[in-house]
Structure formats: structure tokens, C-alpha cells
PDB file of C-alpha atoms in Angstrom:
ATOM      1  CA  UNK A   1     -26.401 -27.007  15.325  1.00 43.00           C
ATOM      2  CA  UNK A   2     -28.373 -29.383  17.637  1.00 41.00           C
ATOM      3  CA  UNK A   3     -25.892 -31.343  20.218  1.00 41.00           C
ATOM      4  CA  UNK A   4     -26.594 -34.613  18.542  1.00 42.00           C
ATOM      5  CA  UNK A   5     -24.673 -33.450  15.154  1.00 43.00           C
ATOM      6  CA  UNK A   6     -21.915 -31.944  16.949  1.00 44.00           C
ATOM      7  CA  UNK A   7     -18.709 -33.353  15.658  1.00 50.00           C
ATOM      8  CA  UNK A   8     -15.142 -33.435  18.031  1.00 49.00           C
ATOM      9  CA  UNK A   9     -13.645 -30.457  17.820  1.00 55.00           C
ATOM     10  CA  UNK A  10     -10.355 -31.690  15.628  1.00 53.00           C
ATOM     11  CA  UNK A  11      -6.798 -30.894  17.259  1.00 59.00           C
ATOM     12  CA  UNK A  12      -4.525 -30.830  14.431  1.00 73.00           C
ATOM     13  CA  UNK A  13      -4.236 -27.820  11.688  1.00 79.00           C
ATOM     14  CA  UNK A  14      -5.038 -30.315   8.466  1.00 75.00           C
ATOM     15  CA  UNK A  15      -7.861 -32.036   9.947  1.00 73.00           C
ATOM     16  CA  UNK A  16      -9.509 -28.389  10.511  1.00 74.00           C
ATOM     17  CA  UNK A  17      -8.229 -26.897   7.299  1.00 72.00           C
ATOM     18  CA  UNK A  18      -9.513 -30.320   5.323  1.00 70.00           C
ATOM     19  CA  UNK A  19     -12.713 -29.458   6.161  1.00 61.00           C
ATOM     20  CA  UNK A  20     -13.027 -26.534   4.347  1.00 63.00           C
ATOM     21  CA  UNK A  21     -14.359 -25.844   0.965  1.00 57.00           C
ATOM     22  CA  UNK A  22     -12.076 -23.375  -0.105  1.00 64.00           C
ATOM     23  CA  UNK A  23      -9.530 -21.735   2.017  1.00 64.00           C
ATOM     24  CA  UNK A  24      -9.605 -17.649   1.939  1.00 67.00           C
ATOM     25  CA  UNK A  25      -7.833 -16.863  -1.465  1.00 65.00           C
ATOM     26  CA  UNK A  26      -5.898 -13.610  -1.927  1.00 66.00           C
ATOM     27  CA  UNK A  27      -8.547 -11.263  -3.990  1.00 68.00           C
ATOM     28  CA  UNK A  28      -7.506 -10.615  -7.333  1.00 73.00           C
ATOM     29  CA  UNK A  29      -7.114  -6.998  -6.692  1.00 73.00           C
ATOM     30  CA  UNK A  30      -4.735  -7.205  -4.283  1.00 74.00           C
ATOM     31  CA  UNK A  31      -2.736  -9.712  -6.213  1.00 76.00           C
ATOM     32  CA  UNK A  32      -2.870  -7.037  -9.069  1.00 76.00           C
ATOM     33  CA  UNK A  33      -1.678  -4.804  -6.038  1.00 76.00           C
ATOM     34  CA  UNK A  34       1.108  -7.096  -5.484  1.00 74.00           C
ATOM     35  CA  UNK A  35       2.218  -7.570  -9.027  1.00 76.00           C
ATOM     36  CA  UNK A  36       2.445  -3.299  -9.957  1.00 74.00           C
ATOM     37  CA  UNK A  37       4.488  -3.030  -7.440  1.00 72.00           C
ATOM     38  CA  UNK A  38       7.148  -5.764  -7.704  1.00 74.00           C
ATOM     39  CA  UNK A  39       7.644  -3.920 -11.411  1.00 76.00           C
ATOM     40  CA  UNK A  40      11.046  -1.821 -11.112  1.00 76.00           C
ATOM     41  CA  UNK A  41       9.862   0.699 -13.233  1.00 79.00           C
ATOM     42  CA  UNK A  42       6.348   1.597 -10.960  1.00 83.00           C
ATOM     43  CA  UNK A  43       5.598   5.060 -10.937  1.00 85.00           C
ATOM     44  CA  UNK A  44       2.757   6.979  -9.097  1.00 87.00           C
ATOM     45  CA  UNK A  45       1.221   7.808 -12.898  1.00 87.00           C
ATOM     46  CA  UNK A  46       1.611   4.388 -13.521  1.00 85.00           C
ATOM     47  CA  UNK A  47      -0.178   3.005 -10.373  1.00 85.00           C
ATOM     48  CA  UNK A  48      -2.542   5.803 -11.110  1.00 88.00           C
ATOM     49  CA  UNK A  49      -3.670   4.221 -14.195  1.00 86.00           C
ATOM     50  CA  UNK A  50      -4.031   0.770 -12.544  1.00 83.00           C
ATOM     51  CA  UNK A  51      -6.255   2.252  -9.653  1.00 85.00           C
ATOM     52  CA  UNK A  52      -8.529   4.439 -11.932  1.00 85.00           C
ATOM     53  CA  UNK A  53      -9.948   0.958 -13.541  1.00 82.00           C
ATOM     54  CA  UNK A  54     -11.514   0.580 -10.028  1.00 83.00           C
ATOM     55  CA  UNK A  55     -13.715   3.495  -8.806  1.00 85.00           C
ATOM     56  CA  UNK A  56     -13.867   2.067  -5.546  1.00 82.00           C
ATOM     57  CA  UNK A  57     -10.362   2.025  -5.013  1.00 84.00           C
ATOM     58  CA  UNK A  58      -9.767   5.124  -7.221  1.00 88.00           C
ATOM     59  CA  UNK A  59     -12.422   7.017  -4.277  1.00 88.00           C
ATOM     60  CA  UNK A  60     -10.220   5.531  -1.303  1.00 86.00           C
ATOM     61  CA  UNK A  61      -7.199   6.603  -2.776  1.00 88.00           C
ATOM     62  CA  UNK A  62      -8.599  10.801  -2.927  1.00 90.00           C
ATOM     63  CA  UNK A  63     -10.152  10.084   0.319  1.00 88.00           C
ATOM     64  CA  UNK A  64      -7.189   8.843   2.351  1.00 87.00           C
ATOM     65  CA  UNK A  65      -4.520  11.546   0.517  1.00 87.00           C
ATOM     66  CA  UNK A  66      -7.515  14.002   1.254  1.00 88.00           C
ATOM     67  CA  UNK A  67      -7.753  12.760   5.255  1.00 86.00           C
ATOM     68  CA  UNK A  68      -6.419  14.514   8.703  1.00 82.00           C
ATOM     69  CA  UNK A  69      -4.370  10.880   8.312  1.00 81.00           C
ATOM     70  CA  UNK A  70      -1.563  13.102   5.771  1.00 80.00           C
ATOM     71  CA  UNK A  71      -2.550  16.695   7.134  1.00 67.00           C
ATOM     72  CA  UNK A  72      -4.815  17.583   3.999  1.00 62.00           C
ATOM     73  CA  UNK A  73      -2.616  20.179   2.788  1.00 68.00           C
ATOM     74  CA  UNK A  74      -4.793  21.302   0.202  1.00 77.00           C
ATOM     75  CA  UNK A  75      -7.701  19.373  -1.605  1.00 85.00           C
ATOM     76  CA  UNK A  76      -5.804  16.988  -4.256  1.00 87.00           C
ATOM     77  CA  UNK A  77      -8.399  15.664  -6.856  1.00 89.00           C
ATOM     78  CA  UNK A  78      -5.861  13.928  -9.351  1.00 91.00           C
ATOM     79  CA  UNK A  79      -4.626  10.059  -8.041  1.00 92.00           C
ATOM     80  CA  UNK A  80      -0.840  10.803  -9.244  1.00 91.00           C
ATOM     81  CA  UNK A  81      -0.511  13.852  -7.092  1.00 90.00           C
ATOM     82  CA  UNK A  82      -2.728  11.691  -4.354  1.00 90.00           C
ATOM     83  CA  UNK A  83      -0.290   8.372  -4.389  1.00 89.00           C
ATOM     84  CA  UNK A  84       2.450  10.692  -4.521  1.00 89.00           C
ATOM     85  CA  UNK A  85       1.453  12.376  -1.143  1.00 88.00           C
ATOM     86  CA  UNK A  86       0.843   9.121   0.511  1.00 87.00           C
ATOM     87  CA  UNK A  87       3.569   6.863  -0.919  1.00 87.00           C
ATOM     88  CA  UNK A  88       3.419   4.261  -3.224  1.00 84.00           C
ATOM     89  CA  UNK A  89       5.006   1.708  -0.370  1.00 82.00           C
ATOM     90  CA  UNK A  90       1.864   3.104   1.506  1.00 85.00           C
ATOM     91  CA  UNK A  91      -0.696   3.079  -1.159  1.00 85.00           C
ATOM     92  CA  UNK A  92      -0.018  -0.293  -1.697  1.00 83.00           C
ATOM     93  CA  UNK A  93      -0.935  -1.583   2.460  1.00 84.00           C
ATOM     94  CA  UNK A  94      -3.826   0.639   2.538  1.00 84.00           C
ATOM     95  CA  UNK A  95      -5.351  -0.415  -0.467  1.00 83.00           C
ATOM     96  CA  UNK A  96      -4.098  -4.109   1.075  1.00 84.00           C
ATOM     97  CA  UNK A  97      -6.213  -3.326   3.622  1.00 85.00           C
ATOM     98  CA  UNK A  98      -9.391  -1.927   2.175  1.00 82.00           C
ATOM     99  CA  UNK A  99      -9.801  -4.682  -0.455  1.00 79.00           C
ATOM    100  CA  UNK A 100      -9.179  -7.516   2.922  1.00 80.00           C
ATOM    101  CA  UNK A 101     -11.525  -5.990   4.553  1.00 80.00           C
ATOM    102  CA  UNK A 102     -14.528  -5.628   1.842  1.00 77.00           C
ATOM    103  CA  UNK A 103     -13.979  -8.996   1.050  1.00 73.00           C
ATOM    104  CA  UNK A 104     -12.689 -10.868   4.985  1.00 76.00           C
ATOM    105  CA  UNK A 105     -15.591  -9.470   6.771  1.00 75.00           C
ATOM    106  CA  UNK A 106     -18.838 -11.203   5.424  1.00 81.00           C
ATOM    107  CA  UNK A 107     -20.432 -12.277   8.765  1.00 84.00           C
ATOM    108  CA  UNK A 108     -21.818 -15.227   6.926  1.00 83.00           C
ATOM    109  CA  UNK A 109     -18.505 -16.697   6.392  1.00 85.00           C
ATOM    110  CA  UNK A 110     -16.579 -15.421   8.890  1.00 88.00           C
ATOM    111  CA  UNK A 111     -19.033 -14.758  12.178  1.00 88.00           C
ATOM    112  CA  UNK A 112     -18.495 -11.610  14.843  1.00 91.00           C
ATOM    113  CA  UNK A 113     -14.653 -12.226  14.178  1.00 89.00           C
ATOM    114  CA  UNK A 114     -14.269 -11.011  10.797  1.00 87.00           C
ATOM    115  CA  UNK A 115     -14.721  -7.008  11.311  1.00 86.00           C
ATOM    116  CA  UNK A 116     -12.911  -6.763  14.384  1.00 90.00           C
ATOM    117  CA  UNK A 117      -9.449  -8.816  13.107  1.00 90.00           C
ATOM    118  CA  UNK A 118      -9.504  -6.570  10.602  1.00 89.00           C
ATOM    119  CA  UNK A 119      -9.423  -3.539  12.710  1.00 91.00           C
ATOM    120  CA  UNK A 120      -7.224  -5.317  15.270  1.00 94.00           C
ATOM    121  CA  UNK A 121      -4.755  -6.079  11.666  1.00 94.00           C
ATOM    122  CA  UNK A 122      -5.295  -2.142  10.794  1.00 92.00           C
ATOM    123  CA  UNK A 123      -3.843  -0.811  14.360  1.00 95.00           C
ATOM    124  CA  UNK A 124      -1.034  -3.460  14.555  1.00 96.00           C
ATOM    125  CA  UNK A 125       0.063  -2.194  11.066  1.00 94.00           C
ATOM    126  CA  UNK A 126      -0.038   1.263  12.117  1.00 93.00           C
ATOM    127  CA  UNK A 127       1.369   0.740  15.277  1.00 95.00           C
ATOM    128  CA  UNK A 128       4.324  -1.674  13.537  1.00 96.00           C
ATOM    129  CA  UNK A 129       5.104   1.407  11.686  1.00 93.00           C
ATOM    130  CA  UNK A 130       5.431   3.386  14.597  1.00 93.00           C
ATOM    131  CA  UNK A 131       7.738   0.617  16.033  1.00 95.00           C
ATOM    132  CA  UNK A 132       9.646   0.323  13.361  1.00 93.00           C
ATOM    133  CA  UNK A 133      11.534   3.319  13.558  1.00 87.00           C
ATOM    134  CA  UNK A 134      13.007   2.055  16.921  1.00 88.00           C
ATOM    135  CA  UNK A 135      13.858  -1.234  15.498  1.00 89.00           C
ATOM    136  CA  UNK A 136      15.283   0.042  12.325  1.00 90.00           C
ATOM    137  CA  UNK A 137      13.414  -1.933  10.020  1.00 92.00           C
ATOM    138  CA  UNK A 138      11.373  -1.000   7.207  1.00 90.00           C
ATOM    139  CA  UNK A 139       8.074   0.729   8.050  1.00 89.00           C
ATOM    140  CA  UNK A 140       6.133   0.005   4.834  1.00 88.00           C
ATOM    141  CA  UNK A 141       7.304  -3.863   5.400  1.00 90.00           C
ATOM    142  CA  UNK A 142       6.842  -3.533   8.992  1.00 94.00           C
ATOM    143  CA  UNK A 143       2.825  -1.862   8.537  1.00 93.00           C
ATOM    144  CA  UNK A 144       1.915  -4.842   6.071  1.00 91.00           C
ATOM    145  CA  UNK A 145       3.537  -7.414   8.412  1.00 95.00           C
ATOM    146  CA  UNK A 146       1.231  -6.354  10.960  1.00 96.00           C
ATOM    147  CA  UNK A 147      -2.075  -5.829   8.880  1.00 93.00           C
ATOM    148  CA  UNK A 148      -1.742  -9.796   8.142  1.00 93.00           C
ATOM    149  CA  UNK A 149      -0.222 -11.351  11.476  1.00 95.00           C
ATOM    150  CA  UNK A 150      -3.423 -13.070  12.409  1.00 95.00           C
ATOM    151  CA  UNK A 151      -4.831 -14.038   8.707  1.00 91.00           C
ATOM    152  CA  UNK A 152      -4.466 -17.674  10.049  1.00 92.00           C
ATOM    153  CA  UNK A 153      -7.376 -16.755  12.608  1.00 93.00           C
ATOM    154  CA  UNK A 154      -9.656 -15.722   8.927  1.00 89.00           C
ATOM    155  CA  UNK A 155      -8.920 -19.695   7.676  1.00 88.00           C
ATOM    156  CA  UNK A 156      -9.725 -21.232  10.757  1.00 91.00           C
ATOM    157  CA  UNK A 157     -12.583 -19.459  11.638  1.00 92.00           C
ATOM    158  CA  UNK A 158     -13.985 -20.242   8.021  1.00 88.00           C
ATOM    159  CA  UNK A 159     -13.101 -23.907   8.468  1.00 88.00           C
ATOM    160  CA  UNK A 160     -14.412 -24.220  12.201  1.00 90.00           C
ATOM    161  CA  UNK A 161     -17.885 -22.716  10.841  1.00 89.00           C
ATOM    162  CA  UNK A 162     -18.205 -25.109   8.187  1.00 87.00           C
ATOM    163  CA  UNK A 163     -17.032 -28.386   9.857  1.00 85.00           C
ATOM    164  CA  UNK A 164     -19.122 -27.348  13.025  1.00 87.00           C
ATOM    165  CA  UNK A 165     -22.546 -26.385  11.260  1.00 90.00           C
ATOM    166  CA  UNK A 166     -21.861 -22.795  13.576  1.00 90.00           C
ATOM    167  CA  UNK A 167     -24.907 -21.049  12.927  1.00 89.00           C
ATOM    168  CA  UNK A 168     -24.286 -18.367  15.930  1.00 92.00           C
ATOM    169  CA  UNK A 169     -22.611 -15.171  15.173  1.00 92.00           C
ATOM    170  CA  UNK A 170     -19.535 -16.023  17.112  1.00 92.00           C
ATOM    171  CA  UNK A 171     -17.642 -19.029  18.050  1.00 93.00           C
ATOM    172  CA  UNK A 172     -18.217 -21.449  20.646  1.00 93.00           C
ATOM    173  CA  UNK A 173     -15.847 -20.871  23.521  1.00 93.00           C
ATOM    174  CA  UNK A 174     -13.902 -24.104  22.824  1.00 92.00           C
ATOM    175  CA  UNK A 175     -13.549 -23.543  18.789  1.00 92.00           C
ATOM    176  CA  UNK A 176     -12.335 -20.175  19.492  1.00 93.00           C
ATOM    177  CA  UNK A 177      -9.736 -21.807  21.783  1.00 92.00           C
ATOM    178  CA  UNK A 178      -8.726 -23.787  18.947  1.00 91.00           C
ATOM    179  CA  UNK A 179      -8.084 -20.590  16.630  1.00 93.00           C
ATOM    180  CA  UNK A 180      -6.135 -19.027  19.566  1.00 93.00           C
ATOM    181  CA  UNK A 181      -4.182 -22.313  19.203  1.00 92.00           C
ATOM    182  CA  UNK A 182      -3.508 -22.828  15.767  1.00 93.00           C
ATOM    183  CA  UNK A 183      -3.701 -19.680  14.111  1.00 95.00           C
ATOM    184  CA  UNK A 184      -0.178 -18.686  13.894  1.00 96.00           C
ATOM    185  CA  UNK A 185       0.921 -22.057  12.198  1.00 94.00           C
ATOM    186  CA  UNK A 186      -2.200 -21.309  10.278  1.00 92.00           C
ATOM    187  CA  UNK A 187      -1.241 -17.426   9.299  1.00 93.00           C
ATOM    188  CA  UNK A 188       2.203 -18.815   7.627  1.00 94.00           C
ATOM    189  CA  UNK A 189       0.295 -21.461   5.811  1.00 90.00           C
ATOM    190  CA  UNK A 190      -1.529 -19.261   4.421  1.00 87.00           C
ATOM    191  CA  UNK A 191       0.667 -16.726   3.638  1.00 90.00           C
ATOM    192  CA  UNK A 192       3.056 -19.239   1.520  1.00 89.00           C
ATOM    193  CA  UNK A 193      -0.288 -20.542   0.064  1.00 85.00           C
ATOM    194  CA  UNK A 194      -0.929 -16.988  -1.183  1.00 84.00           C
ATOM    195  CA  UNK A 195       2.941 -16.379  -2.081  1.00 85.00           C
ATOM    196  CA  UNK A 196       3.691 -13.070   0.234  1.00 87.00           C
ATOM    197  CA  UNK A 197       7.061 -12.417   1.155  1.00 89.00           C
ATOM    198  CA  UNK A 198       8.845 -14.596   3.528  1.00 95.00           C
ATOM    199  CA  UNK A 199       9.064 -11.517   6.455  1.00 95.00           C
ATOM    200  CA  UNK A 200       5.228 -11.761   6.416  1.00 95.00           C
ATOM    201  CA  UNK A 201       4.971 -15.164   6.867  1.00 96.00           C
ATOM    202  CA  UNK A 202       7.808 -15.794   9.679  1.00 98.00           C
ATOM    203  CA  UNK A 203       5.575 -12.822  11.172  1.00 98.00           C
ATOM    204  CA  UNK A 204       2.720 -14.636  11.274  1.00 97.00           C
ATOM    205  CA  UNK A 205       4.613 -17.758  12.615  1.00 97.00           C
ATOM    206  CA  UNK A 206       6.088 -16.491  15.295  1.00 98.00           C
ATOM    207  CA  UNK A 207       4.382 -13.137  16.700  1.00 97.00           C
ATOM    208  CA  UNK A 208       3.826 -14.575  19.725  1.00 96.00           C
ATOM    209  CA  UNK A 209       6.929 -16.405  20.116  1.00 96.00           C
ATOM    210  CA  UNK A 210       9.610 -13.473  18.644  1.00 96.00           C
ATOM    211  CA  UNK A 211      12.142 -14.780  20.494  1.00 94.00           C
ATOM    212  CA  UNK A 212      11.669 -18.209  18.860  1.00 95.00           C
ATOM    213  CA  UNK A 213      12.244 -16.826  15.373  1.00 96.00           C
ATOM    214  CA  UNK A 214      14.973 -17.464  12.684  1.00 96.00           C
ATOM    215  CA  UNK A 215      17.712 -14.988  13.483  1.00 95.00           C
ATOM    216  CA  UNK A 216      17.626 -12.630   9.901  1.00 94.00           C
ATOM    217  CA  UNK A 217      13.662 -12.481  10.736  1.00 96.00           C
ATOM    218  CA  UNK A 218      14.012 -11.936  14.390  1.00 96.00           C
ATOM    219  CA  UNK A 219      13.584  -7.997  14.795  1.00 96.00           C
ATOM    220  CA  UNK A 220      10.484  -7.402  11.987  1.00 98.00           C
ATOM    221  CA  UNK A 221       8.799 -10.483  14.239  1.00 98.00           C
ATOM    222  CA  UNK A 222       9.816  -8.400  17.236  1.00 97.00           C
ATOM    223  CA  UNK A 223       8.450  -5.181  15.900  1.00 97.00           C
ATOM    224  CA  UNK A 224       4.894  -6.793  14.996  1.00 98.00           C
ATOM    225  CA  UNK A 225       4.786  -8.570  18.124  1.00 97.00           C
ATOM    226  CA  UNK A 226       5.195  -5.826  19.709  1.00 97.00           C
ATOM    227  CA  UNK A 227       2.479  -3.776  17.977  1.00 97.00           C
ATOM    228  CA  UNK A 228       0.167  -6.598  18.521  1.00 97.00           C
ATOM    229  CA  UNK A 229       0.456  -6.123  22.368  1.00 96.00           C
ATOM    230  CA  UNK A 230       0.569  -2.469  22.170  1.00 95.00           C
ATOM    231  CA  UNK A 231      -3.231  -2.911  20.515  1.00 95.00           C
ATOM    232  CA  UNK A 232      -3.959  -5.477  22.804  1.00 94.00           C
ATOM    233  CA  UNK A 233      -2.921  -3.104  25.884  1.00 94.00           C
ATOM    234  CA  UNK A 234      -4.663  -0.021  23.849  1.00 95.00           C
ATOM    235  CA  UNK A 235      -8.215  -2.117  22.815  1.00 93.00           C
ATOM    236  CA  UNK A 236      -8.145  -1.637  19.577  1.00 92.00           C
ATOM    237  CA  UNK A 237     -10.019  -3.965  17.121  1.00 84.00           C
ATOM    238  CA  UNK A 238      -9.636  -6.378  20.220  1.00 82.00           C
ATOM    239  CA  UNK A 239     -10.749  -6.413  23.987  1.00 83.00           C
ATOM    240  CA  UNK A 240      -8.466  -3.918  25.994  1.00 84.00           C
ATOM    241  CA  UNK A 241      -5.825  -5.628  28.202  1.00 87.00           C
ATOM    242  CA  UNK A 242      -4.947  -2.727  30.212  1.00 83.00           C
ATOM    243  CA  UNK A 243      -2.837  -5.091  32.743  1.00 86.00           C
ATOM    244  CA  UNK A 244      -0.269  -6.054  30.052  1.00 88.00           C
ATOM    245  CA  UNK A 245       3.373  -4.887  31.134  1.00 90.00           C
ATOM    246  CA  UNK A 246       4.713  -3.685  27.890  1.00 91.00           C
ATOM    247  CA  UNK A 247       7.716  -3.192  29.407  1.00 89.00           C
ATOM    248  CA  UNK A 248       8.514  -6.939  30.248  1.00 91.00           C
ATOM    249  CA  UNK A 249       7.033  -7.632  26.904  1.00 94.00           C
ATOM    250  CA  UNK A 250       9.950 -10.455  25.503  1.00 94.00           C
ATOM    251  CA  UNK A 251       9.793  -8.038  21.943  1.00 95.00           C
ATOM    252  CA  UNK A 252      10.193  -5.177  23.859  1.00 92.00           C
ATOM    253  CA  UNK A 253      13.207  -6.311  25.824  1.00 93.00           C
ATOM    254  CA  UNK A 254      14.424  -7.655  22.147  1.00 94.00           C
ATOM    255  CA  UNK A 255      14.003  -4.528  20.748  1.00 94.00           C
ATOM    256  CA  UNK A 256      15.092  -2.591  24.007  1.00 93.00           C
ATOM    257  CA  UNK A 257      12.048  -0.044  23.694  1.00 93.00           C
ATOM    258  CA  UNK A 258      11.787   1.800  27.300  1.00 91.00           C
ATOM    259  CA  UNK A 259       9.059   3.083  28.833  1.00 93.00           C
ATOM    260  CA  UNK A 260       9.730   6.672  27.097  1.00 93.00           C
ATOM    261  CA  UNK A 261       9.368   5.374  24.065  1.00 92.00           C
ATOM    262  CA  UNK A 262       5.787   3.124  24.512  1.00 93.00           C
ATOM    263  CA  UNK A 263       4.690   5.783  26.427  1.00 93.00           C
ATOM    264  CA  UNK A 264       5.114   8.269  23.195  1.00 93.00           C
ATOM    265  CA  UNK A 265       3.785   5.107  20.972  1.00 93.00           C
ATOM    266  CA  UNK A 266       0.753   4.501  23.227  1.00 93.00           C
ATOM    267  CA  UNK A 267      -0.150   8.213  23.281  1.00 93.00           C
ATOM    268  CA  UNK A 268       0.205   8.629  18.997  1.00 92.00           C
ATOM    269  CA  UNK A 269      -1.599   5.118  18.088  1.00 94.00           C
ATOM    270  CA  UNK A 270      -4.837   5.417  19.028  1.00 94.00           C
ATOM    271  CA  UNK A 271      -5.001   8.795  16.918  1.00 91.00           C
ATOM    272  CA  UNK A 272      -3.399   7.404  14.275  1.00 88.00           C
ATOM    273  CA  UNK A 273      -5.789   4.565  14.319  1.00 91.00           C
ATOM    274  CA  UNK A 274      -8.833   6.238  14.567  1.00 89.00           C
ATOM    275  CA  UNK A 275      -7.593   8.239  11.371  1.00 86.00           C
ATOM    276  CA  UNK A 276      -7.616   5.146   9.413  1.00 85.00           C
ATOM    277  CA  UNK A 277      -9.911   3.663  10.258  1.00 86.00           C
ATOM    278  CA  UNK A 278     -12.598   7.063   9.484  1.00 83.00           C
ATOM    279  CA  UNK A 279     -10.856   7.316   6.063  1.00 80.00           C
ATOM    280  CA  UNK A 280     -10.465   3.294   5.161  1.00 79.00           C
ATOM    281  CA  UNK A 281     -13.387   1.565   6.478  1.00 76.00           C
ATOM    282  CA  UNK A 282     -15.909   4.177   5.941  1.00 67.00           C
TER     283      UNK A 282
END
């Protein structure tokens, strides 16, 4: 991209997202994902016999159930037994997060960005779930909240490249200040484009803004924003912030965690994490 084809950098969401073939689709696995488990009558055989049409997943499933992540109490080789021990609620964000990942990381479409905001999305989930026991909302809601909070970074970043000609492996410093921008206004777009549940799209709205959320979505956006500076703070999947004040965090004070409680948090998420990540992204 010579300086002579540069184009302005645009300033509004639809002249960035018109630019753009195709905006990042939901893979068809994880809509299959989706659909199993909105059926009231899913069971772990049941979801056993969707996964075993996929080696792949099938493989992730035995290695996560198999992983220090859920204490490996005994080698389990049969995926009933292995959703059982993790949770279908669980199965279902981890396998969320392993097909995202294969397919939201190719550095030809996405740059330097793609791999790390998906390990930045993996530690907010976890560290949502940890959260969420404080805030009293649900943890498998909470976890898949968090693994998609900054999905409107993905579209932009795939938009930017393409309207820009960006041939470097990362953005330009001013295009990346125009994800930092727009990508929350971006992640809800997307998220109603792709039909997710309303929580995960308010989350995406508003996680950096919690307390300028609708009031029946306030404390999920509170527990993800949270998370999101706790892996901010911690470094992980993102540059560290070690100077962030948790404490005066607006979710935080929203939430009223104290500094017993992020201090227990910050000392169990980077373990947790690092679990994960070893038996997810291998």
C-alpha cells in the first residue's frame, strides 16, 4: 500500500463495514452448536452423537475432559462420560471457542490481531466465570459473554484490511484507533447479525461503558467488563496493564467486588487460563 492509494480512513461504522466483502459469518459448526443446545430434550449421548461426526471436535472434547483444566480423574475415552464431566453448558463455549478460533485467526484476513483476541476472548470468558459467582449471574452465560465481547474488533479489522489495501501484519496505528473506536457498536452488530442471545450482544455494546447499560442487562455487562480489565491488568491475550486500579474499576464498584475478592480472582485466572489455553488451542 504505496501512500498515493491510501484512501481516508472512514469515521462512521457503515462506511467501514460497506467496504467489506463479506462480514465474518458464524461457522456452521457452531451454529449446529447453537441449535443442539436450544433443543429441551439435549442430552450428553445426544450431543455425543452430534460431536462424533467431527473428529476434530470429537479429539477436543477427550482432550479437554482428559486436561489438569477438570482434575483428570481418571482417563475417560467415551464423549458421553467426557461432556458429562465437563458440562454440556460448558461443552458448548469451549467448543464455541475452538471452532472461532480455527476459523478467526487466518493472518491473511485478519493480521497480528486475530490470535491474540482470541486468547484475550478465552481469559475474559474464564475470568467472567470466575466473576460471576460474585455477581450472581449465570457462569456458562457469563463465560460465552466474555469469549465474544470484542468480535466487533474481528469485522473491523477484516474491513479496515480490505478497504486500506493493509498488506503489513498489523494495523496502522490510526486504523487500529478506529477499531478501538468502533468495535463495541460493531460487536452488537454483529452479534444480532449472527442471532446470539440478547445478553451477548448488550455485552458487547456496552463492556466498556457497564454503567451505561439497560438496567435487566446491567450486572452480566458488569461481570464481563470486569473480566476484560482483570485480563487487561493480568496480560493475557493482550498487553499487560499492570497500573489499572481494579478496585475503582466502575464494574467493580457496580458489582461491589473488594480487593479480597480480585485478589483471589487475579491469583486463580492466570492458571485457569493457561489450562485452556494448553488443552484448546493446542
Amino acid at each position: 500500500m504505496s501512500p498515493d492509494t491510501l484512501q481516508p480512513v472512514p469515521v462512521t461504522l457503515e462506511e467501514i463495514l460497506s467496504a467489506t466483502t463479506e462480514l465474518p459469518v458464524l461457522p456452521q459448526v457452531a451454529v449446529k452448536i447453537f441449535e443442539e443446545m436450544r433443543s429441551p430434550n439435549i442430552t450428553a449421548a445426544r450431543m455425543a452423537e452430534f460431536i462424533k461426526k467431527d473428529p476434530v471436535l470429537a479429539t477436543a472434547v477427550l482432550r479437554v475432559a482428559n486436561s489438569a483444566l477438570y482434575g483428570a480423574r481418571g482417563r475417560i475415552n467415551d464423549l458421553a462420560f467426557a461432556i458429562a464431566r465437563v458440562g454440556l453448558s460448558q461443552i458448548r463455549n469451549l467448543l464455541l471457542a475452538l471452532v472461532l478460533r480455527s476459523q478467526m485467526s487466518d493472518p491473511q484476513v485478519y493480521g497480528c490481531e486475530g490470535a491474540p483476541l482470541m486468547e484475550h476472548g478465552l481469559a475474559t470468558a474464564f475470568g467472567a466465570g470466575l466473576v460471576a459467582d460474585v455477581a450472581a449471574v449465570d457462569s456458562g452465560q457469563a463465560f460465552m459473554c466474555g469469549l465474544l465481547h470484542d468480535f466487533g474488533k474481528l469485522a473491523l479489522i477484516k474491513a479496515l484490511r480490505e478497504r486500506e489495501g493493509v498488506t503489513t501484519p498489523c494495523l496502522p496505528d490510526d486504523l487500529a484507533k478506529v477499531v478501538d473506536q468502533l468495535h463495541a457498536e460493531a460487536g452488537e452488530m454483529l452479534c444480532r447479525k449472527w442471532e446470539l442471545p440478547e445478553a451477548v450482544a448488550l455485552v458487547a455494546r456496552y463492556h466498556h461503558e457497564p454503567d451505561g447499560a439497560p438496567e435487566d442487562a446491567a450486572t452480566i455487562v458488569a461481570t464481563v467488563s470486569f473480566a476484560d480489565a482483570l485480563s487487561h491488568r493480568l496480560g493475557l491475550g493482550r498487553p499487560q496493564d499492570a497500573e489499572m486500579n481494579l478496585l475503582e474499576h466502575p464494574a467493580g464498584r457496580m458489582l461491589g467486588i473488594g480487593e479480597a475478592k480480585v485478589k483471589e480472582i487475579e491469583e486463580h485466572l492466570p492458571g485457569l487460563f493457561g489450562m485452556a489455553r494448553s488443552a484448546l488451542f493446542v
